XYZ file of C-alpha atoms in Angstrom:
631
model
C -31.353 18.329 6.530
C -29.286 20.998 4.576
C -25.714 20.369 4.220
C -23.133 22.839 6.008
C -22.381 25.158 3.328
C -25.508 26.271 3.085
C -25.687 27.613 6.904
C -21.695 29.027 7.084
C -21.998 32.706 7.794
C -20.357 34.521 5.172
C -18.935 31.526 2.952
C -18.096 31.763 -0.112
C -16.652 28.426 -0.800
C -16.376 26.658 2.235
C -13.760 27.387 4.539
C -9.816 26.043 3.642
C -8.670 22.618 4.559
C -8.000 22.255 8.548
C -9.534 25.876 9.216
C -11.685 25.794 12.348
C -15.073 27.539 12.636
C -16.795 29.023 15.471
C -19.640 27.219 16.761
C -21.824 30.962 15.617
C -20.768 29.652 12.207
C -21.421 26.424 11.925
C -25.574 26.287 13.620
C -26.499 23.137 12.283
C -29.592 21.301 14.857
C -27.751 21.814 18.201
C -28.853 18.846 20.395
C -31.357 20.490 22.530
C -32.753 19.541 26.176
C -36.491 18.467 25.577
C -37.135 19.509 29.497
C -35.366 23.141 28.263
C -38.466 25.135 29.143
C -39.557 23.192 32.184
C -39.003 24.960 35.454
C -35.758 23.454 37.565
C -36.699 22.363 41.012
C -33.852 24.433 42.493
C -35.090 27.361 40.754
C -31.728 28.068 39.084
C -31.862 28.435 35.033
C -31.941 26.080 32.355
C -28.585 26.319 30.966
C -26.456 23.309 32.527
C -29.185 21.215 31.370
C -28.931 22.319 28.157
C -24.789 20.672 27.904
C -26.097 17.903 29.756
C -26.782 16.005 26.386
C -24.855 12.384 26.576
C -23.048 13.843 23.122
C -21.382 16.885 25.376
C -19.198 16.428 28.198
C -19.857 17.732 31.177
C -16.127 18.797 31.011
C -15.414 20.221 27.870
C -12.238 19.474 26.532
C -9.431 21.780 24.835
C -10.026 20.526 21.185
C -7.458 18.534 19.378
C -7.307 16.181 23.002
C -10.214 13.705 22.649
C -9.418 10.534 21.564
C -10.894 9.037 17.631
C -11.330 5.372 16.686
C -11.708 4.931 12.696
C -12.962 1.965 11.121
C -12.762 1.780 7.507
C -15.135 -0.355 5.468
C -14.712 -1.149 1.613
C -11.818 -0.872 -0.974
C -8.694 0.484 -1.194
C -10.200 4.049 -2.112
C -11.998 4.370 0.748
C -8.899 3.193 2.893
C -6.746 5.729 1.578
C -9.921 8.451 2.389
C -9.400 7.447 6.331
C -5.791 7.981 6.053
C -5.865 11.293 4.980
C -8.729 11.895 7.616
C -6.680 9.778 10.422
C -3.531 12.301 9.096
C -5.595 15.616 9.079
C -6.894 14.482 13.159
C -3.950 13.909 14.314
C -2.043 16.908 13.199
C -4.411 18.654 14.900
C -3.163 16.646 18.283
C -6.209 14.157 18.077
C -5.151 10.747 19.291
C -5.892 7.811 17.315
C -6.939 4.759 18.802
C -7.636 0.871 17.466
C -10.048 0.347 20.778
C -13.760 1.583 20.407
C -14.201 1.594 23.847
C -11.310 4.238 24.892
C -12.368 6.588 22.350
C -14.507 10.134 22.553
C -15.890 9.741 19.298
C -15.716 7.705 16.821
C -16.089 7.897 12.424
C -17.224 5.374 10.281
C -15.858 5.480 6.526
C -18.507 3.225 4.711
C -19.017 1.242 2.063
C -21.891 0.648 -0.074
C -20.826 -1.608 -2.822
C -22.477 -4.341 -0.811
C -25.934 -5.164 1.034
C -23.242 -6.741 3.930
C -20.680 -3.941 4.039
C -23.654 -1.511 4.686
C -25.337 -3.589 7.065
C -22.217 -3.965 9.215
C -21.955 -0.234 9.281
C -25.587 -0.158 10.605
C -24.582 -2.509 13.124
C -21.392 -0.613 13.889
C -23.708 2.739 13.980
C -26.586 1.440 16.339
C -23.905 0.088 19.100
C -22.296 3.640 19.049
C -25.190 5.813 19.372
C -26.101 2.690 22.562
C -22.663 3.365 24.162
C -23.626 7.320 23.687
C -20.819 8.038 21.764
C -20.684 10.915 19.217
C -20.477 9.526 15.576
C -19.249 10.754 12.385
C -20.136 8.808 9.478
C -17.977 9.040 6.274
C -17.961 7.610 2.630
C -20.100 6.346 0.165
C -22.989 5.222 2.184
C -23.924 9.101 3.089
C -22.629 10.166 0.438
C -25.133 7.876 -2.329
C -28.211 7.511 0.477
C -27.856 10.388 2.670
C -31.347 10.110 4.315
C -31.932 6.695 5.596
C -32.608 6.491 8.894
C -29.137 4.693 10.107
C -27.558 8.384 9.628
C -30.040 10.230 11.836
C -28.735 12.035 14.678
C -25.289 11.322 13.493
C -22.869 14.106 11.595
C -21.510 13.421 8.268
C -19.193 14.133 5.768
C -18.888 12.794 1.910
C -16.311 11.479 -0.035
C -15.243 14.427 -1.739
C -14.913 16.608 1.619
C -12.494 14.766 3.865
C -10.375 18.062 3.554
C -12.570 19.176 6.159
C -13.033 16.168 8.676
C -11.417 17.844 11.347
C -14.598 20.848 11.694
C -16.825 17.906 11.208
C -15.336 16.467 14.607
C -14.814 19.430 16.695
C -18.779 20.361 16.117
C -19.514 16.996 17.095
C -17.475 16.560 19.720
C -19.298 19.912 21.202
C -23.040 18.049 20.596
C -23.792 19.118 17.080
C -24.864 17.554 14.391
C -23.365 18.286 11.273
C -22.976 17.551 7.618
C -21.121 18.257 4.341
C -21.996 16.636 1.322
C -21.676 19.011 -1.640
C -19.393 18.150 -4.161
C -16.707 21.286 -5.026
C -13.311 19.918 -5.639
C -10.862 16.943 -5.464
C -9.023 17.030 -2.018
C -5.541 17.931 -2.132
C -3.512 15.107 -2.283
C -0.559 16.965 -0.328
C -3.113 16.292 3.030
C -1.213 15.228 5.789
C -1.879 11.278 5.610
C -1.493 8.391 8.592
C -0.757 5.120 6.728
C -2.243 1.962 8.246
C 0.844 0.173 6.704
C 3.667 2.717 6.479
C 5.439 0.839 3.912
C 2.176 1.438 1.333
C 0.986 4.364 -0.104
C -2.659 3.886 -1.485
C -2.567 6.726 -4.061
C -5.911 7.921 -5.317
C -5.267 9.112 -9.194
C -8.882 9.660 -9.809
C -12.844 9.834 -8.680
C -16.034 8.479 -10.162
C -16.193 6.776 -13.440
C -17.382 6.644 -16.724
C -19.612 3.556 -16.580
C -23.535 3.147 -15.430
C -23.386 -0.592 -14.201
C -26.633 -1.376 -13.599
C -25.987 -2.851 -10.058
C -23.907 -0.341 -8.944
C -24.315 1.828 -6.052
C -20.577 3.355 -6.057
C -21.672 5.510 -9.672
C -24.233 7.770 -6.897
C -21.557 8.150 -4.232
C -18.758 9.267 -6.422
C -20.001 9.894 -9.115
C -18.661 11.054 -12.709
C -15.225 10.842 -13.349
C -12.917 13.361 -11.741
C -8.833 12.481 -12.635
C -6.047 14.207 -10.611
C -2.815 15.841 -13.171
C -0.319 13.534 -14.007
C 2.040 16.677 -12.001
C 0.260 16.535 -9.093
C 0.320 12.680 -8.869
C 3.849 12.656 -10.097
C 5.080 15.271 -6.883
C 2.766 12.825 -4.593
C 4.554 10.104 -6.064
C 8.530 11.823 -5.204
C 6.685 13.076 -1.549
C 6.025 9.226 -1.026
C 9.374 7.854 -1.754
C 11.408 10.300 -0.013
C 8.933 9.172 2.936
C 10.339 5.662 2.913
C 7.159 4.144 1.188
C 7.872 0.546 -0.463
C 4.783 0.602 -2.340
C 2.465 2.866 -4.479
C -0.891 1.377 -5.100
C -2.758 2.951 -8.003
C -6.719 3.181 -6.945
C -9.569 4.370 -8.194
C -13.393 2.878 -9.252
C -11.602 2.422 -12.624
C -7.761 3.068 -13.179
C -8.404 2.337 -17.324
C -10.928 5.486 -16.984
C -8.117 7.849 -15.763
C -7.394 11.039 -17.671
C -10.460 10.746 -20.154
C -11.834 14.202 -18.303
C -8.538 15.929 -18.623
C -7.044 14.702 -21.840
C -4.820 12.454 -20.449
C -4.691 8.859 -20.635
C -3.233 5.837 -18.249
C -0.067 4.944 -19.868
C 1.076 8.857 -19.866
C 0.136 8.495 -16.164
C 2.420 5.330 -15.510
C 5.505 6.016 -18.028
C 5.602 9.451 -15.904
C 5.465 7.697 -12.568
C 7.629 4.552 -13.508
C 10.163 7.213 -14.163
C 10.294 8.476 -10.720
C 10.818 5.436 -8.959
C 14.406 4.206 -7.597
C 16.561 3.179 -9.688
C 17.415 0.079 -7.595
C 13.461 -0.646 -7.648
C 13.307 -0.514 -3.797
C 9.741 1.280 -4.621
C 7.079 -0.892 -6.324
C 4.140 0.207 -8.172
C 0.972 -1.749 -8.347
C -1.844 -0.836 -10.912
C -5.498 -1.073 -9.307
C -8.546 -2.192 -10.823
C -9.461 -1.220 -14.394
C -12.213 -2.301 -16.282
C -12.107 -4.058 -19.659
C -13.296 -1.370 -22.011
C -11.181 1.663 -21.227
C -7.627 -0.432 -22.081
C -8.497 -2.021 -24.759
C -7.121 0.466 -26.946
C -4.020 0.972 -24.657
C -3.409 -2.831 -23.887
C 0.883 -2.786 -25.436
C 1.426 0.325 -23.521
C 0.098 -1.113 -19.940
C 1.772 -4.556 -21.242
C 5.469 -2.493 -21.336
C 4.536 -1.012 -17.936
C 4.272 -4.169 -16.288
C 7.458 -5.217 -17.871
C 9.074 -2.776 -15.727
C 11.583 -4.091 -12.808
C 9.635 -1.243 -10.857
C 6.157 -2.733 -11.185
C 4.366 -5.759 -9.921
C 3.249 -7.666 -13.429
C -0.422 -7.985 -11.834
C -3.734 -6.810 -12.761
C -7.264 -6.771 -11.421
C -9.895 -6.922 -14.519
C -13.253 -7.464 -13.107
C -15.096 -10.005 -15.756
C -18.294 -10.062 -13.017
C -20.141 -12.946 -16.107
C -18.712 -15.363 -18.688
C -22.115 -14.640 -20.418
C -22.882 -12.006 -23.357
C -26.461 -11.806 -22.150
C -25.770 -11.171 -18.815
C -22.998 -8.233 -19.361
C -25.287 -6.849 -21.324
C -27.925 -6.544 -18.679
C -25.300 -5.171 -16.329
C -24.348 -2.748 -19.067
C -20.708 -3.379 -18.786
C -19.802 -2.376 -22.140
C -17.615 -5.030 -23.315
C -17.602 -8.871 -24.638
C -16.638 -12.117 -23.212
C -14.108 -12.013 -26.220
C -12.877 -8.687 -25.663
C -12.231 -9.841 -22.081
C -10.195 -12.826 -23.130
C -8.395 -10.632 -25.970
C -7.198 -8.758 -22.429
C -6.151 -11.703 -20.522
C -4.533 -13.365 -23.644
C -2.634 -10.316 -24.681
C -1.234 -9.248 -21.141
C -0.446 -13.004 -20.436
C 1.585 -12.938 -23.819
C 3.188 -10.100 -23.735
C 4.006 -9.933 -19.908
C 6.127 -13.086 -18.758
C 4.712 -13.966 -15.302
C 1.786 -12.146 -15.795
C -1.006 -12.729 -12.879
C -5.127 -11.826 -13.404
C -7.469 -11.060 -10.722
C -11.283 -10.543 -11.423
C -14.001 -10.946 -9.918
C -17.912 -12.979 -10.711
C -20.852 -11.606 -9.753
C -23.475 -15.110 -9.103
C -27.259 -14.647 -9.574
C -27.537 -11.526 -11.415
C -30.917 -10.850 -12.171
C -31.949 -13.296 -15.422
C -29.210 -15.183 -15.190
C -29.922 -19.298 -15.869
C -28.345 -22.230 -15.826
C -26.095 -21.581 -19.095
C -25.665 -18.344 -18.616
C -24.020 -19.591 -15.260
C -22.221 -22.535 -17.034
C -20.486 -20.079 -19.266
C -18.833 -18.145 -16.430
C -17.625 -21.491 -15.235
C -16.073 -22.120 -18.515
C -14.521 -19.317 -18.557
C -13.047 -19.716 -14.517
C -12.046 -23.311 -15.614
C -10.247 -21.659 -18.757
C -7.932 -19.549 -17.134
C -7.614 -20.793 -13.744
C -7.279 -17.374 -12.845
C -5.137 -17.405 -9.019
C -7.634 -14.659 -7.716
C -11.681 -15.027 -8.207
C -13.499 -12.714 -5.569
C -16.788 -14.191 -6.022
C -19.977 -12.055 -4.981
C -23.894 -12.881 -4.550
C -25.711 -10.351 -5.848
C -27.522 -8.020 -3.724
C -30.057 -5.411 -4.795
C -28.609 -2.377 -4.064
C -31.442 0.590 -3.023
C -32.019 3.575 -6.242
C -30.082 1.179 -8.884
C -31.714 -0.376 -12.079
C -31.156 -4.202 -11.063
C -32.909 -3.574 -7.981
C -36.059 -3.137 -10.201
C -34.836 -6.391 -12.113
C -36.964 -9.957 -11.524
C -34.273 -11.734 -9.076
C -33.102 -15.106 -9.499
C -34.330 -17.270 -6.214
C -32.022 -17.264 -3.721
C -31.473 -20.590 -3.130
C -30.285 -20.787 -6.621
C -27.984 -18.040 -5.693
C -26.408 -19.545 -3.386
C -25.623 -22.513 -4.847
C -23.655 -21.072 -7.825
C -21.772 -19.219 -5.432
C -20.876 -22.850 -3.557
C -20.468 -24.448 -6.881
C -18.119 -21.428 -8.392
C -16.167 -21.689 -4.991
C -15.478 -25.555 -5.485
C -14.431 -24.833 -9.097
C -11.988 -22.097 -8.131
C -11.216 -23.646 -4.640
C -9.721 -27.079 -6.748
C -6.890 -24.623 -8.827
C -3.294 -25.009 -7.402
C -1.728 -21.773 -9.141
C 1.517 -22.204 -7.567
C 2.540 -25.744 -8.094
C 5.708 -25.548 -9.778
C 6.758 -22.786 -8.091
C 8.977 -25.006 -5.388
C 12.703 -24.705 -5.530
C 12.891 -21.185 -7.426
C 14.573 -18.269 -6.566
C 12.868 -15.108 -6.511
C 13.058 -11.645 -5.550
C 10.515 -10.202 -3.371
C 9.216 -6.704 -1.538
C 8.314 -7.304 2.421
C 5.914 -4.992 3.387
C 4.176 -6.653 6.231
C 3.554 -8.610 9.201
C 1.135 -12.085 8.383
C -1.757 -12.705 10.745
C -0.116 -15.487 12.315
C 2.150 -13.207 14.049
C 5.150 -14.866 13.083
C 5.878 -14.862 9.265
C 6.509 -11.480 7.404
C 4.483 -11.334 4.026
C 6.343 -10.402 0.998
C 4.949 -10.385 -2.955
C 7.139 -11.537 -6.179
C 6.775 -9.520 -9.340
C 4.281 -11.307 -10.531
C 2.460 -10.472 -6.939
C 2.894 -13.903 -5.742
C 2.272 -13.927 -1.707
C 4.975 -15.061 -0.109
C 5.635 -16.253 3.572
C 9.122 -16.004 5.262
C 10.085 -16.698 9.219
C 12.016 -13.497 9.649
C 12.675 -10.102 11.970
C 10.634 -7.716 11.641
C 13.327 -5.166 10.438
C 13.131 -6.730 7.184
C 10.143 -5.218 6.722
C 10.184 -2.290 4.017
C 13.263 -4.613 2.349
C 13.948 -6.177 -0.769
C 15.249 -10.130 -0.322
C 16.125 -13.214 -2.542
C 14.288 -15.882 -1.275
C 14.303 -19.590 -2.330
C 10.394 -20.924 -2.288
C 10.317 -23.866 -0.337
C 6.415 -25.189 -0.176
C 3.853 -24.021 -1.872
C -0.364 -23.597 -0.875
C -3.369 -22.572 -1.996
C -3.408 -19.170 -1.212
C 0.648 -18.311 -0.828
C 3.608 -19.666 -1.057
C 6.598 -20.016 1.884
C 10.084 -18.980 1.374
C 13.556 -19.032 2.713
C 15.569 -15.834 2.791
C 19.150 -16.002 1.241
C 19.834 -12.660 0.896
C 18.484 -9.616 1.766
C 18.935 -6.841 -1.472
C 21.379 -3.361 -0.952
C 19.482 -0.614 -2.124
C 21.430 2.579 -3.393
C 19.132 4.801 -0.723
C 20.626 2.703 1.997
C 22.005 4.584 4.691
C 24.308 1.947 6.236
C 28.560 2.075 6.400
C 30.823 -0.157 6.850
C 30.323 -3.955 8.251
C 26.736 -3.226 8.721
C 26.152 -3.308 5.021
C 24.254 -6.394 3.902
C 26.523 -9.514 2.199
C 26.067 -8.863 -1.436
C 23.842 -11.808 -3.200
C 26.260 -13.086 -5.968
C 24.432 -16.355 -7.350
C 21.967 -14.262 -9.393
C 22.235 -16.373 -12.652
C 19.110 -17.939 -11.333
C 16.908 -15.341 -10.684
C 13.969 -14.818 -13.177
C 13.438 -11.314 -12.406
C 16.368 -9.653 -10.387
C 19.124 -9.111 -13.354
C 16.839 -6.181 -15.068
C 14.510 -5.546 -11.833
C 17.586 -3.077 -10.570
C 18.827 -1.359 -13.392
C 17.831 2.093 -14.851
C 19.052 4.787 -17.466
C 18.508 7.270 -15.119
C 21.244 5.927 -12.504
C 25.119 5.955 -13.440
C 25.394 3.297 -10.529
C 25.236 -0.240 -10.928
C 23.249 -2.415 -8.976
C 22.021 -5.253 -11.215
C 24.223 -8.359 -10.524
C 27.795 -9.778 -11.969
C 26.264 -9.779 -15.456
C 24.961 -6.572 -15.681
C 28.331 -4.735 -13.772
C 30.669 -6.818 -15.848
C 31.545 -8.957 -12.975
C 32.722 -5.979 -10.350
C 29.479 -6.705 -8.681
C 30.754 -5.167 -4.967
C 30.750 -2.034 -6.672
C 26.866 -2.624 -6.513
C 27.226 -2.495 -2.171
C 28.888 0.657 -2.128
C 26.818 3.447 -0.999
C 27.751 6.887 -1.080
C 28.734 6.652 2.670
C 31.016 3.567 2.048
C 32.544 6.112 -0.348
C 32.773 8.854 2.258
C 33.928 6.619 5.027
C 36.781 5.269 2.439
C 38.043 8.531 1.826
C 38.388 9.463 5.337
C 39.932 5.932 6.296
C 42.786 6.646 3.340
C 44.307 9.503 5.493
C 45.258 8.149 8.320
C 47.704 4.973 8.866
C 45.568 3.167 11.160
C 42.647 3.085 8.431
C 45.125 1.537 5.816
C 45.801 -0.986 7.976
C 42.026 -1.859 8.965
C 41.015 -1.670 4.982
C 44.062 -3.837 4.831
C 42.886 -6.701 7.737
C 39.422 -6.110 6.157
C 40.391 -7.313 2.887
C 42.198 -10.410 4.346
C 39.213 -11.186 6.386
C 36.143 -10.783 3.657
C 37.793 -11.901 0.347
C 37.484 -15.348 1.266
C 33.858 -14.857 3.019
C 32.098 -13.452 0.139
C 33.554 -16.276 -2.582
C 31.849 -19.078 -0.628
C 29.069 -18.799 -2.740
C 29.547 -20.904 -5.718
C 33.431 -21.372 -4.785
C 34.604 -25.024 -3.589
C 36.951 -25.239 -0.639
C 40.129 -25.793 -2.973
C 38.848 -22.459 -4.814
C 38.596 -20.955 -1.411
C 42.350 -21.801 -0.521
C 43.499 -20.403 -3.341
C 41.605 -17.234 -2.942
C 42.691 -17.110 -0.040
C 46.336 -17.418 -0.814
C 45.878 -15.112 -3.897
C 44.713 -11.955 -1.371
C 47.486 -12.542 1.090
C 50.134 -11.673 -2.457
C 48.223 -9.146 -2.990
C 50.470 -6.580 -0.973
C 51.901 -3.822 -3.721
C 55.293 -2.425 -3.065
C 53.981 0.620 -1.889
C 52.157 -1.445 0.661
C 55.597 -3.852 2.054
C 57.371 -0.280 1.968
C 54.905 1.465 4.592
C 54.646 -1.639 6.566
C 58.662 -2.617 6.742
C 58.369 1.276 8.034
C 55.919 0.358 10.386
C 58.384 -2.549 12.232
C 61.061 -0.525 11.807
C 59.606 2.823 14.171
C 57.976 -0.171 16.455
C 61.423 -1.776 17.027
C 63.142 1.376 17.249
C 60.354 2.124 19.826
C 60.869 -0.708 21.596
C 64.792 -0.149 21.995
C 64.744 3.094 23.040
C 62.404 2.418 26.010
C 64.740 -0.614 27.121
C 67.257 1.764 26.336
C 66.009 4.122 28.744
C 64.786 1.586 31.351
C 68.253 0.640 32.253
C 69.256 3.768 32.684
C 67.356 4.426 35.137
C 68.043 1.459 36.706
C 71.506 2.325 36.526
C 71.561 5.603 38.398
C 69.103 4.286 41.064
């Protein structure tokens, strides 16, 4: 099957982003009627038949109406791939829906990194084409194997052509089958973009690598490396954060690679973003994966990045073996020792610094002490994150030509690695501290909101769901396996908050304790304070004013009735907001301290004050009896 460029009439590059084609120009196998040139017992024509395919409504709609479900298989790459394809759809007036059932068509982003992931989508595929629905398949499955037989009789689109999903559907939707594979140029990252969690921005900073893994599947589907501009990811980066986003996640198939195609490096890509984040570090950054060889050379600039208030001190450095032999088979390109020279340095040079990675069991020629070396190494550094993998033969790659280890034997070093890992308790010790953290969603129990630390630390808390998208101190009150649980104490101002007067959040003024908040909110780009009593010389309110409180002050100064609320306001809060930390004899004599706080300005307008009020008050007596009088 050709791809669609091939067949556009008159293209000369593929048509722009979001522009629709006419059906004359698109004329890629039409379903057609087998019983086309059979005569119809009514003797009328053909032609109805011919839309009578169970991929074309009877009905046509008006495009833009039908109704798309997306599933998304994979990592974070490909997730971000459906939101710019879910955003694209529904700016064109497609409905999105979560139910399979409801839809008129649906697309499948895929994944091919695993034998599972891929088999899923062929399970996902084969009970679509049985419910007749018209399918769109998407990501690196078509894009690495484009001819099995799964993706017959369904339209597809690759990885680096999501720019134009919305053709792909509207061709579909009218019974054609359609694809576009062929690689041109990155997608614009200004697409319009529906976020599964609004509060996260998954931003893409490059394609492809610079690796050949010999297990790996994801080189053919994305192939060579491809890095956006540090601009253009910088202006994403400001479009993001003016949208209310929480959280930028850095992905790629290596984030180390980025900016080797372009002449740019990583750390000129995060020093440029770190210094477009909020000064009151209501936006978090999170670095994504990078492999061990390509920061190496760049390991005490990432370690200063992840110093910063405005980025989570976490990083995900696959390992996949704790055996020479083995990486070397896999052609990873790096040591066992050059892997712990990256865990030892970032660990030493980042306090609170937390390690993902990831172990790859049964690789082909791996034995027993090959295997007992990765468990060393697990055991070594208790790592809080292992995401431990089989290995699967994956179709066109080198290891699938490899002599496999049985597997049985598989399997159990994938039980025994589990155990191993399974028996760590990261967070013990963690009980009774207060930390800062960034809520961003809801947990699957429906009633806790998830929130991370800055080391990335998960964090449970029972509270409304308008705290999510906020910034809270929390006290950590248990601790598990996989998270910890926390109590809110107070939730964090932010200098973009929009809110006046009593609504403002109670300023947090115990912040001695904190480990991270004191330099977490403080900037040289921002003239205001916002970084606790130390940091603001111990006029921490001025940290809770907001440019409205300032606005709404000014206004309140020119009339009498605001002086006196500021006034009554005063009284009221002075005492409130000293209860932290202040005993109830310290209280009192706040308390008597703000009621001799009246200048003489202040006695002079309010002696005026009783003065008109009794004068007031005489003159209507005054009056009432005169009426009285003359009745």
């Amino acid at each position: 099957m050709e791809d669609i460029e091939d067949l556009l009439v008159g293209s000369g590059g593929g048509a722009p982003p979001g522009f629709r084609l006419p059906i004359t120009a698109v004329g890629l196998n039409p379903k057609k009627n087998k019983n086309k040139n059979k005569p119809n017992p009514n003797g009328n024509s053909n032609k109805l038949s011919q839309i009578q395919d169970p991929l074309a409504p009877l009905s046509p709609k008006i495009p833009g109406t039908q109704t798309i479900y997306i599933k998304t298989f994979g990592c974070s790459h490909n997730q971000s791939d459906s939101e710019y394809m879910a955003g694209q759809l529904s700016a064109f007036g497609y409905p999105l829906s979560d139910n399979p059932e409801e839809a008129d068509l649906w697309l499948i982003n895929t994944c091919t990194v695993k034998s599972p992931s891929q088999s899923a989508m062929d399970t996902l595929i084969a009970k679509g084409k049985g419910a007749k629905k018209p399918l769109v398949v998407a990501g690196c499955v078509p894009q690495g194997s484009r001819d099995i037989k799964e993706l017959e009789g369904v339209s597809i689109v690759g990885v680096q052509q999501i720019d134009r999903v919305v053709e792909i559907v509207e061709e579909t939707l009218k019974g054609h089958e359609v694809r576009l594979l062929s690689r041109k140029t990155l997608p614009a990252l200004d697409l319009p973009k529906v976020r599964k969690n609004k509060f996260v921005e998954i931003l893409p900073i490059n394609v492809g690598c610079l690796g050949a893994c010999t297990y790996c599947k994801t080189k053919h589907a994305r192939g060579h490396l491809g890095s956006y501009t540090v601009d253009g990811l910088v202006g994403r980066v400001k479009s993001v954060i003016a949208d209310g986003v929480k959280e930028i996640w850095l992905s790629s198939e290596d984030t180390g690679a980025y900016g080797r195609d372009i002449g740019a490096n990583l750390p000129i890509l995060l020093n440029a973003i770190v210094a477009e984040l909020p000064a009151d570090a209501s936006t978090m950054l999170r670095i994504g994966m990078t492999n061990p060889p390509f920061i190496l050379e760049h390991l005490k600039e990432i370690a200063e990045v992840l110093r910063h208030p405005c980025v989570y001190s976490f990083l995900h450095v696959p390992v996949q073996s704790g055996s020479d032999a083995v990486l070397t088979a896999m052609n990873r390109e790096y040591t066992v020792s050059e892997f712990k020279n990256v865990v030892d340095i970032l660990t030493e040079l980042v306090p609170g610094m937390q390690i993902a990675t990831d172990i790859i069991c049964g690789f082909p020629g791996e034995t027993d002490e090959d295997f007992t070396q990765t468990l060393s190494l697990i055991k070594l550094y208790k790592f809080p994150q292992v995401h431990i993998s089989q290995f699967y033969p994956r179709p066109g790659t080198p290891a699938a030509r490899m002599k496999k280890v049985p597997s049985t034997v598989v399997k159990r070093r994938s039980r025994d690695l589990t155990s191993v890992f399974e028996a760590f308790t990261p967070y013990v010790g963690m009980e009774g501290r207060v930390e800062r953290i960034w809520i961003t969603e809801v947990a699957t129990d429906g009633i806790h909101l998830v929130g991370h630390t800055k080391g990335y630390v998960q964090v449970l808390v029972a509270a409304p769901e308008s705290m999510l998208g906020t910034s809270a101190i929390v006290k950590i009150t248990s601790v598990g396996r996989w998270s910890v649980f926390g109590e809110v104490i107070e939730t964090i101002p932010h200098i973009n908050d929009t809110v006046s007067g009593n609504e403002r959040p109670k300023q947090e003024k115990n912040f001695s304790s904190l480990n991270h908040y004191e330099a977490s909110a403080c900037s040289t780009k921002s003239e205001n304070c916002c970084c606790g009593p130390e940091s603001c010389g111990g006029q921490s309110e001025k940290c809770a004013v907001t440019k409205n409180d300032v606005q709404l002050e000014d206004r309140n100064s020119r009339n009498l009735i605001g002086w006196l609320l500021r006034k009554r306001k005063n009284h009221v809060e002075k005492p409130v907001e000293n209860e932290i930390g202040l005993g109830s004899q310290k209280k009192q004599e706040q308390t008597h301290r703000s009621l001799g706080e009246w200048g003489v300005v202040d006695r002079a307008l309010l002696g005026g004050m009783l003065v008109s009020f009794l004068t007031i008050v005489t003159l209507l007596l005054h009056l009432g009896f005169r009426i009285l009088s003359s009745n």
